[in-house]
Tab-separated table of C-alpha atoms in Angstrom:
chain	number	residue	atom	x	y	z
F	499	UNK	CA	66.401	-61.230	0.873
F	500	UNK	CA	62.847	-62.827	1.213
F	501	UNK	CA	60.383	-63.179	-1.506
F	502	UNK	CA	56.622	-62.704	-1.100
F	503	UNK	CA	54.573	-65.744	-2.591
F	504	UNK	CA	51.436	-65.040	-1.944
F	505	UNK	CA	49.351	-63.334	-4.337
F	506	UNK	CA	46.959	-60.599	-5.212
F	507	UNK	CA	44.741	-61.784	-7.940
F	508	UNK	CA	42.101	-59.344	-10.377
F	509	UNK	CA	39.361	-60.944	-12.674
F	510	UNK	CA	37.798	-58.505	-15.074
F	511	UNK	CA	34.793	-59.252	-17.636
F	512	UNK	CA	34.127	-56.399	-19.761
F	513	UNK	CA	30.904	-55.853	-21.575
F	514	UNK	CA	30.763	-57.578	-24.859
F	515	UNK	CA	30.020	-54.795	-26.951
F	516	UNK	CA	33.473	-53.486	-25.770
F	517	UNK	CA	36.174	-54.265	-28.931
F	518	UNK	CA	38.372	-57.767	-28.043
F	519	UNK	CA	40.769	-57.019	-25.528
F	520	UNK	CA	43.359	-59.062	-27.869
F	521	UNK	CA	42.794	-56.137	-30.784
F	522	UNK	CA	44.836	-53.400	-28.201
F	523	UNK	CA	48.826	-52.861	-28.974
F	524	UNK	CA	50.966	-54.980	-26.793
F	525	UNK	CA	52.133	-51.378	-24.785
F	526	UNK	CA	48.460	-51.721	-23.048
F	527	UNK	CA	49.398	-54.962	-21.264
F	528	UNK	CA	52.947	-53.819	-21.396
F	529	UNK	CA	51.825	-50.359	-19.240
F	530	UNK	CA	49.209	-52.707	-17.275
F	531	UNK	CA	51.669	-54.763	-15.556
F	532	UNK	CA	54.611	-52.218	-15.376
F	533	UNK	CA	51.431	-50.281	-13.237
F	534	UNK	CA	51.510	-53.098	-10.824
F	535	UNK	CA	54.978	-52.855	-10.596
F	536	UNK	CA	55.799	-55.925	-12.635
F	537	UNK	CA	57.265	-56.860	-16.153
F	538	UNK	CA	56.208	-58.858	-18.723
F	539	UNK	CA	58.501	-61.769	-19.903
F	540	UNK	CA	57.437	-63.590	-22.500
F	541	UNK	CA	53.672	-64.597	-24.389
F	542	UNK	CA	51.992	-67.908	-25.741
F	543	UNK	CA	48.557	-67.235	-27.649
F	544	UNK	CA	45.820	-69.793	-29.583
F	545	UNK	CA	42.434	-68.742	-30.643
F	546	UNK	CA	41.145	-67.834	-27.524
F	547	UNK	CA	43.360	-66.090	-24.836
F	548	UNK	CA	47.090	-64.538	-25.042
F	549	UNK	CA	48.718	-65.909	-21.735
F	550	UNK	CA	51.571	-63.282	-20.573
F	551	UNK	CA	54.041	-64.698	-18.029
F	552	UNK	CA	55.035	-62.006	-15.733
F	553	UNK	CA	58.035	-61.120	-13.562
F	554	UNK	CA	55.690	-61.381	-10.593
F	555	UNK	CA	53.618	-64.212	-11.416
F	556	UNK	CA	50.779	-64.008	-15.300
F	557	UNK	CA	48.512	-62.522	-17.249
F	558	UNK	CA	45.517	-63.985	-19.378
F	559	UNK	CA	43.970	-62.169	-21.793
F	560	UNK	CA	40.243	-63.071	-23.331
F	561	UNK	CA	38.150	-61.085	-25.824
F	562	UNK	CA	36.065	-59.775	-22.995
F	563	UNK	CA	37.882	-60.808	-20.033
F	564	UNK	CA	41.350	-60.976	-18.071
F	565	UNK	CA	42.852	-62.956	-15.180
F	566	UNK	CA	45.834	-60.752	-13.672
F	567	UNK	CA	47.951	-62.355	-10.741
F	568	UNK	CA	50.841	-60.971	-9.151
F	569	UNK	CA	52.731	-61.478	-6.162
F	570	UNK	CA	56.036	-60.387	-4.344
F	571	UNK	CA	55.330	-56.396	-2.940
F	572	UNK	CA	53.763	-55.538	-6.560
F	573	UNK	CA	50.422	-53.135	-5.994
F	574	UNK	CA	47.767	-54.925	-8.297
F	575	UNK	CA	45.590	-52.206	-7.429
F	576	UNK	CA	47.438	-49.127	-9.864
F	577	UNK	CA	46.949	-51.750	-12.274
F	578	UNK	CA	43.058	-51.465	-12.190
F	579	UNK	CA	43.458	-48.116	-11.652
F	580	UNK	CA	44.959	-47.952	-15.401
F	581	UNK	CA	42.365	-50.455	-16.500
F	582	UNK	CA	39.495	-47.973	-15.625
F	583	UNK	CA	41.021	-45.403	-17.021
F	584	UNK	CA	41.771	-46.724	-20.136
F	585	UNK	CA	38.423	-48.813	-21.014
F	586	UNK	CA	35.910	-46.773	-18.702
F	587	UNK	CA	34.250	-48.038	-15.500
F	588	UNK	CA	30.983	-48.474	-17.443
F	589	UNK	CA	32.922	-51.215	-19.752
F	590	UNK	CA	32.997	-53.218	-16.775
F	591	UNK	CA	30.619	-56.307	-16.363
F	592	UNK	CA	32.135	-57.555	-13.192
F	593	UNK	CA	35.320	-57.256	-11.034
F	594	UNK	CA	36.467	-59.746	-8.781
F	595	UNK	CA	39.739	-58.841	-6.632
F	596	UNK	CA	41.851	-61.627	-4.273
F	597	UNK	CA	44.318	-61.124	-1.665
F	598	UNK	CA	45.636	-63.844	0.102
F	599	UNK	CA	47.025	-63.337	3.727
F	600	UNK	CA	51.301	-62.791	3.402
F	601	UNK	CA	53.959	-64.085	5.240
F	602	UNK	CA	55.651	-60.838	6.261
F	603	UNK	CA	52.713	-58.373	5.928
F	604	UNK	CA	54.359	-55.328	7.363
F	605	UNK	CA	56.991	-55.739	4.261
F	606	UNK	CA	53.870	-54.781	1.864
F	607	UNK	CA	53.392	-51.432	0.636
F	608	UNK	CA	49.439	-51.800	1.657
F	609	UNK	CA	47.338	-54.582	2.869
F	610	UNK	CA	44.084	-55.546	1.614
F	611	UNK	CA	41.829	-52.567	3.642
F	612	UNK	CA	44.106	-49.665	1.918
F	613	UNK	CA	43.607	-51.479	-1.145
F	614	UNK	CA	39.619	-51.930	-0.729
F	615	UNK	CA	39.697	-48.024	-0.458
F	616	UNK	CA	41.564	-47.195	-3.377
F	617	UNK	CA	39.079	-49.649	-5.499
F	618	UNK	CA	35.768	-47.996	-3.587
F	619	UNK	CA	36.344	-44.937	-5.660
F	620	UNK	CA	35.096	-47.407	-8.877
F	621	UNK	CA	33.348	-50.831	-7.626
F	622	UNK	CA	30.520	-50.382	-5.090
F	623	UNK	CA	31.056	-53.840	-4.073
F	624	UNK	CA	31.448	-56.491	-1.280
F	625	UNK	CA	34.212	-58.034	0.182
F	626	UNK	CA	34.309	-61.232	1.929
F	627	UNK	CA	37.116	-63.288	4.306
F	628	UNK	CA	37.460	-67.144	4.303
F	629	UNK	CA	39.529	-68.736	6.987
F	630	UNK	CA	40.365	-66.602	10.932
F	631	UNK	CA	42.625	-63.682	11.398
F	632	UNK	CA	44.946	-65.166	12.541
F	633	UNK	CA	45.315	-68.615	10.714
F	634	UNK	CA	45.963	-69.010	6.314
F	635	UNK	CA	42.916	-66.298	4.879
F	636	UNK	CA	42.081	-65.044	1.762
F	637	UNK	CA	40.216	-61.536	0.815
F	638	UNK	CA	37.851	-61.398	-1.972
F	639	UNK	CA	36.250	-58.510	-2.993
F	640	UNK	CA	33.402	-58.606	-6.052
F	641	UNK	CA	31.338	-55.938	-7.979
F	642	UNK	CA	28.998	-57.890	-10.266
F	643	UNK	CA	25.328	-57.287	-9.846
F	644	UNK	CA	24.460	-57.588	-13.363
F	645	UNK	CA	26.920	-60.111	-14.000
F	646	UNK	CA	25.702	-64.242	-14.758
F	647	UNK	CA	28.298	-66.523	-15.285
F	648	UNK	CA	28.196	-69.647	-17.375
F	649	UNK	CA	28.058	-73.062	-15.143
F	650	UNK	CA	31.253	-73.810	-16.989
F	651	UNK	CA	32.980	-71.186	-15.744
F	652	UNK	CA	34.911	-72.776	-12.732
F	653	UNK	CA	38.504	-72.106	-10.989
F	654	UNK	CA	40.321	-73.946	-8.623
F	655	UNK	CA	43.212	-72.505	-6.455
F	656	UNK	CA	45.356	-74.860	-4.466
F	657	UNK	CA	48.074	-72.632	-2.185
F	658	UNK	CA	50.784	-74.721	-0.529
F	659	UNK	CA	53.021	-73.576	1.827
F	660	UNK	CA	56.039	-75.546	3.389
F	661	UNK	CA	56.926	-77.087	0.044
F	662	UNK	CA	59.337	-80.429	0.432
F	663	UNK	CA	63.107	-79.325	0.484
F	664	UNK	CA	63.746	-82.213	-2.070
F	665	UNK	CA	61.346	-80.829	-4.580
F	666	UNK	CA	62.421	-77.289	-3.827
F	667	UNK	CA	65.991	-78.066	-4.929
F	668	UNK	CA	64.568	-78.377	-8.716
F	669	UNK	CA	63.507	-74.907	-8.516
F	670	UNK	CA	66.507	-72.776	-7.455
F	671	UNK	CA	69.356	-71.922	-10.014
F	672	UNK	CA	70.013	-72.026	-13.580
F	673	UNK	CA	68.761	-75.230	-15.269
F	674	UNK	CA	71.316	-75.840	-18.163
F	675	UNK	CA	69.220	-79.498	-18.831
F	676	UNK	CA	66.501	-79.683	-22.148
F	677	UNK	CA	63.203	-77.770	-20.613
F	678	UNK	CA	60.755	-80.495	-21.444
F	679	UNK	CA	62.977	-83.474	-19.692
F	680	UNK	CA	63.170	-81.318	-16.677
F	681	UNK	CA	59.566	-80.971	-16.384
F	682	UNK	CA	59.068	-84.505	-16.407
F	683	UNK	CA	61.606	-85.461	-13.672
F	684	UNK	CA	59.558	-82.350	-11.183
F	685	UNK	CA	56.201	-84.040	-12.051
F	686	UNK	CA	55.292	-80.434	-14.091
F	687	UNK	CA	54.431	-81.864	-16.991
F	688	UNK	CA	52.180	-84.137	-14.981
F	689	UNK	CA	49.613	-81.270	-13.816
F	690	UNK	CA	49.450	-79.206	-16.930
F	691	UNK	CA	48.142	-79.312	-20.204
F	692	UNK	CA	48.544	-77.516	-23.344
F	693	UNK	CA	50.788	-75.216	-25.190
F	694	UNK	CA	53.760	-74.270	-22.201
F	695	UNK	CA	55.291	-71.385	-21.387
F	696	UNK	CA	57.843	-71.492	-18.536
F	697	UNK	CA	60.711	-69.431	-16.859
F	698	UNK	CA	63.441	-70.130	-13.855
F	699	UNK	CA	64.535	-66.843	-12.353
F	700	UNK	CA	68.053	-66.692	-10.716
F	701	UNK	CA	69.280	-67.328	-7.901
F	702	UNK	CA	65.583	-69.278	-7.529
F	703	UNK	CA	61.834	-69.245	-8.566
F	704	UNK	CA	59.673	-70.694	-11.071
F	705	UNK	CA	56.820	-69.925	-13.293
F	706	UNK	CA	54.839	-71.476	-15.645
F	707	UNK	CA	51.793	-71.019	-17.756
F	708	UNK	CA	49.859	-73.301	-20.047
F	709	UNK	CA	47.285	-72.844	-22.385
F	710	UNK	CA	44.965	-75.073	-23.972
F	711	UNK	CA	41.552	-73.955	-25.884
F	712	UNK	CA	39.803	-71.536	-23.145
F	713	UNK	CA	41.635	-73.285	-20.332
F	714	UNK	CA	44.718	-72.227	-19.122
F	715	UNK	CA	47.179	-73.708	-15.919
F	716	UNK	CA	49.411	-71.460	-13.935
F	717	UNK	CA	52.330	-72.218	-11.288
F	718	UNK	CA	53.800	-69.552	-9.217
F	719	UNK	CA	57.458	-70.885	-6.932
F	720	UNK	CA	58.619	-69.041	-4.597
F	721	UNK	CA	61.528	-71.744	-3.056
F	722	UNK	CA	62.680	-69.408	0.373
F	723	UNK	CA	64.437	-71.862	2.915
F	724	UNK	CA	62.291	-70.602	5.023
F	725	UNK	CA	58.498	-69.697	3.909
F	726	UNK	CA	58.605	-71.436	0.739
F	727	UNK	CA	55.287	-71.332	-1.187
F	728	UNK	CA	53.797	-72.832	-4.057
F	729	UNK	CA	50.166	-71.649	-6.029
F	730	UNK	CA	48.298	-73.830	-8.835
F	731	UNK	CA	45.380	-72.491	-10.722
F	732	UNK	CA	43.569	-73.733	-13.724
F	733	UNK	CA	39.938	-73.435	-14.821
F	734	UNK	CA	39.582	-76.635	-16.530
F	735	UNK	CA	37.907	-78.399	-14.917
F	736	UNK	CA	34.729	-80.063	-13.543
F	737	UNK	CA	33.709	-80.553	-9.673
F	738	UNK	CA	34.424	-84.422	-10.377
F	739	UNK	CA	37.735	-83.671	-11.693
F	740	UNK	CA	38.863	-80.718	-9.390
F	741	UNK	CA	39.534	-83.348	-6.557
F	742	UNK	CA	41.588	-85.937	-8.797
F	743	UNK	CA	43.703	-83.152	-9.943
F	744	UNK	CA	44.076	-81.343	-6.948
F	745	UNK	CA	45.930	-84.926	-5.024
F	746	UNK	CA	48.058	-84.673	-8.308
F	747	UNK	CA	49.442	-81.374	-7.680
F	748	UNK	CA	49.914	-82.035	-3.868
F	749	UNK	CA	52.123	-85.593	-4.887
F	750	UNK	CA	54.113	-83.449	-7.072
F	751	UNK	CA	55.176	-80.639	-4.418
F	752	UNK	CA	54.346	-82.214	-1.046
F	753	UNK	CA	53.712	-78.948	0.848
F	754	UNK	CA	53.161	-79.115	4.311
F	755	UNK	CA	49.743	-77.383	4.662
F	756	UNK	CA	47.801	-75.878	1.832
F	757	UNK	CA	44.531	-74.321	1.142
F	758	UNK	CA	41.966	-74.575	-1.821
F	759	UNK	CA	39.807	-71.871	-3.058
F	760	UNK	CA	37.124	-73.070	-5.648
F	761	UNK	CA	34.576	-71.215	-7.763
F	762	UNK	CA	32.159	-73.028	-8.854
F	763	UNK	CA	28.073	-73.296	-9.917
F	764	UNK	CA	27.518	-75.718	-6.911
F	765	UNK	CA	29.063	-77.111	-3.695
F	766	UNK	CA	31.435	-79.879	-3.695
F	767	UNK	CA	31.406	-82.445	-1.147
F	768	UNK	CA	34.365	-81.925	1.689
F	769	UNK	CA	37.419	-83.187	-0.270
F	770	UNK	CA	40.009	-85.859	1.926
F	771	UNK	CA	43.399	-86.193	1.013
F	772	UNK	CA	45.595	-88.844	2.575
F	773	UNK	CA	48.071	-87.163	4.843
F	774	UNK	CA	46.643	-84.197	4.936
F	775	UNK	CA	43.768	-83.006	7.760
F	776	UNK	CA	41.521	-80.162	7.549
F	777	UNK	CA	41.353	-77.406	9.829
F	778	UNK	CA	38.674	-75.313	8.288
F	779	UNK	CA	36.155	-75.170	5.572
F	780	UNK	CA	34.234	-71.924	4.584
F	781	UNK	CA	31.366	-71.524	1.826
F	782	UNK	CA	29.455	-68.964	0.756
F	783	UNK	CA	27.342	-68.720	-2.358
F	784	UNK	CA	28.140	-65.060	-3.705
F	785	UNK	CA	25.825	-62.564	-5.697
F	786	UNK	CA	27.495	-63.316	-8.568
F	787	UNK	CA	25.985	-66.273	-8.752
F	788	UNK	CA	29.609	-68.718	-7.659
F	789	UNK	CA	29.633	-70.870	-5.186
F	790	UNK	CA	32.622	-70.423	-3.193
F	791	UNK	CA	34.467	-72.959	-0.941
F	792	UNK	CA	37.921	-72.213	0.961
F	793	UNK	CA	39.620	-75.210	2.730
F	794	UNK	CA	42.232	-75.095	4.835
């Protein structure tokens, strides 16, 4: 039966005079994600975030704001459906909401249009595609008027598809081998930092989540035979940096094609990676104040 990589993706900042996020009982998130049609597995904290690793990809928790991903057929949008519900719209400083284009569309219960309905009814907002039709895309939609972020507030997204059948072998079965060794011979521990939190499903799959002060990294495996599909994501770093990482993850899994989706405070420079040739590159420098590039 085929899995779904590709993900749908919520960021939330809430107002600060809200209470921390981190102060509500673990059946919040719990309810959150089972909304979505997910589970939670397991959770890592420090002083700054809880970092949830989910059934269908994670969850990271702030005082004032949350990164939700999922992926597979889940329906991200119940989940923010139960987020306004339970903190108000008006708690809301800004909503950002992803879709990336799938594989086998017709297999999801909605696509991103049925979705942009159901979140009309709360977010008077705008939504945006980068890349054709009919070639890799990505939906964002965005309600943040009021919203400013900091400069340091950056993410990088790096979505591979076609991932190398040697480095997809790692990823399918039970791994009986110590964790941390088997990290090191995939190149995982290479491209992450931080406190780790890490599952294999059966018969395949992988996740992973690291946290380190406000930063956190993120790996989502979907190893199909056919369709197999790979996302990075991290917010720790710098423009100068987001290159130098981004060839680090591509030695490590090899994919085929990939795209990049940054957020950041100012255009980078078209990146070149040896082997690799770009199709397309699309910018666009959103009210919220991020300047977004997609490559593809």
């Amino acid at each position: 039966m085929f899995f779904e990589g590709s993900e749908k993706k919520i960021e939330v900042v809430f107002q600060d005079s809200l209470e921390s996020l981190r102060q509500q009982p673990t059946s919040t998130w719990e309810t959150l994600v089972e909304k979505s049609g997910a589970k939670i597995l397991s959770k890592i904290s420090n002083d700054k975030m809880d970092a949830y690793l989910l059934s269908e990809s994670s969850l990271f928790v702030y005082d004032h704001y949350l990164v939700m991903i999922t992926c597979g057929t889940t329906r991200l949008v119940h989940a923010v459906q139960y987020l306004v519900q339970t903190f108000s719209r008006e708690s809301i400083k800004a909503f950002f909401y992803e879709r990336k284009n799938e594989l086998l569309p017709r297999a999801q219960a909605t696509d991103f249009f049925s979705d942009l309905k159901i979140l009309k009814q709360w977010f008077d907002g705008q939504s945006l595609r980068y890349g054709l039709e009919d070639e890799h895309h990505l939906f964002l939609f965005y309600d943040a008027k009021n919203f400013v972020p900091e400069k340091t507030d950056r993410t990088m997204e790096i979505l591979m598809h076609g991932i190398d059948p040697d480095i997809i072998k790692w990823f399918s079965g039970n791994k009986t081998e110590d964790r941390e060794q088997w990290r090191n011979k995939t190149g995982v521990s290479d491209i992450v930092r931080g406190n780790i939190d890490d599952f294999i499903f059966e018969p395949m799959g992988y996740s992973l989540n690291s946290i380190e002060d406000s930063k956190y990294f993120t790996i989502h495996i979907t190893p199909e035979a056919e369709g197999s599909y790979t996302s990075f994501e991290t917010n720790a770093f710098d423009q100068a940096e987001q290159k130098q990482w981004a060839e680090k993850v591509l030695q490590v899994f090899k994919p085929r094609s990939f795209d990049i989706m940054l957020f950041n405070d100012d255009v980078m420079g078209t990146p070149q990676f040896d082997g690799y040739q770009l199709k397309r590159e699309f910018k666009d420098r959103i009210e919220a104040g991020y300047c977004t590039q997609y490559f593809t």
